[in-house]
């Protein structure tokens, strides 16, 4: 049982939250409240890690006292090459947002995108516009059964390559580029998983607009939503649900 003083003992299971600005996130605090509410002798520690130090930090976790770690959004692509074992979804997508130490090996999984899918279902969104061909986009496409998805990107060639990689047939592909004005108000939700620096070509947005950027990352979707007076939700806006899903993943539920 977790003691009232929240002290760390030799029996305490330790987890990390690794990010460039991990200390500014509420993830560790929210997850520690969940641990405490369930009487678990466990604790998550925020770890502010610069990009140059990420590989060294995660590699050394194999011989550390940490049992695992949540990987913040900005490092989700960097973690995969360090893993010894990974879920099929991690291997196919090229991203990982939670790792577990098993002996001196690291196993990688994904949990965050499942939270986004649950959020879309709770909001009764079915018609989705998705921008980008990044690993985030791959994960969503692999899990998007039941959604009607239209795909957007600056390059139709990259979209066609993306469709081959995720085995999509007869997909609705659309070019989104500077000088082309696009109205997305007919969709239930927009997901931005692109590397685009701005979304000025979007004239109208759907009711709901998501990306998985944390509050310290620049979000062109957040900026465009503010300009157009539209609803925007990022990683930190879903932190309670993300922490709950992370807890269930840690507990193997």
XYZ file of C-alpha atoms in Angstrom, residues 18-19 49-59 71-72 75-80 82:
22
model
C 10.040 11.375 -20.227
C 9.691 14.625 -22.144
C 15.144 15.257 -20.941
C 16.606 17.180 -23.867
C 16.455 15.592 -27.306
C 20.250 15.131 -27.357
C 20.034 13.107 -24.136
C 16.944 11.044 -24.949
C 18.703 8.014 -26.464
C 21.186 7.818 -23.577
C 18.419 8.170 -20.974
C 16.123 5.508 -22.418
C 18.984 3.090 -23.109
C 7.191 8.812 -23.635
C 5.941 12.341 -24.326
C 9.883 11.741 -28.525
C 7.415 9.033 -29.606
C 9.284 8.427 -32.879
C 12.720 8.372 -31.210
C 11.963 5.492 -28.849
C 11.422 2.670 -31.338
C 16.017 1.565 -28.621
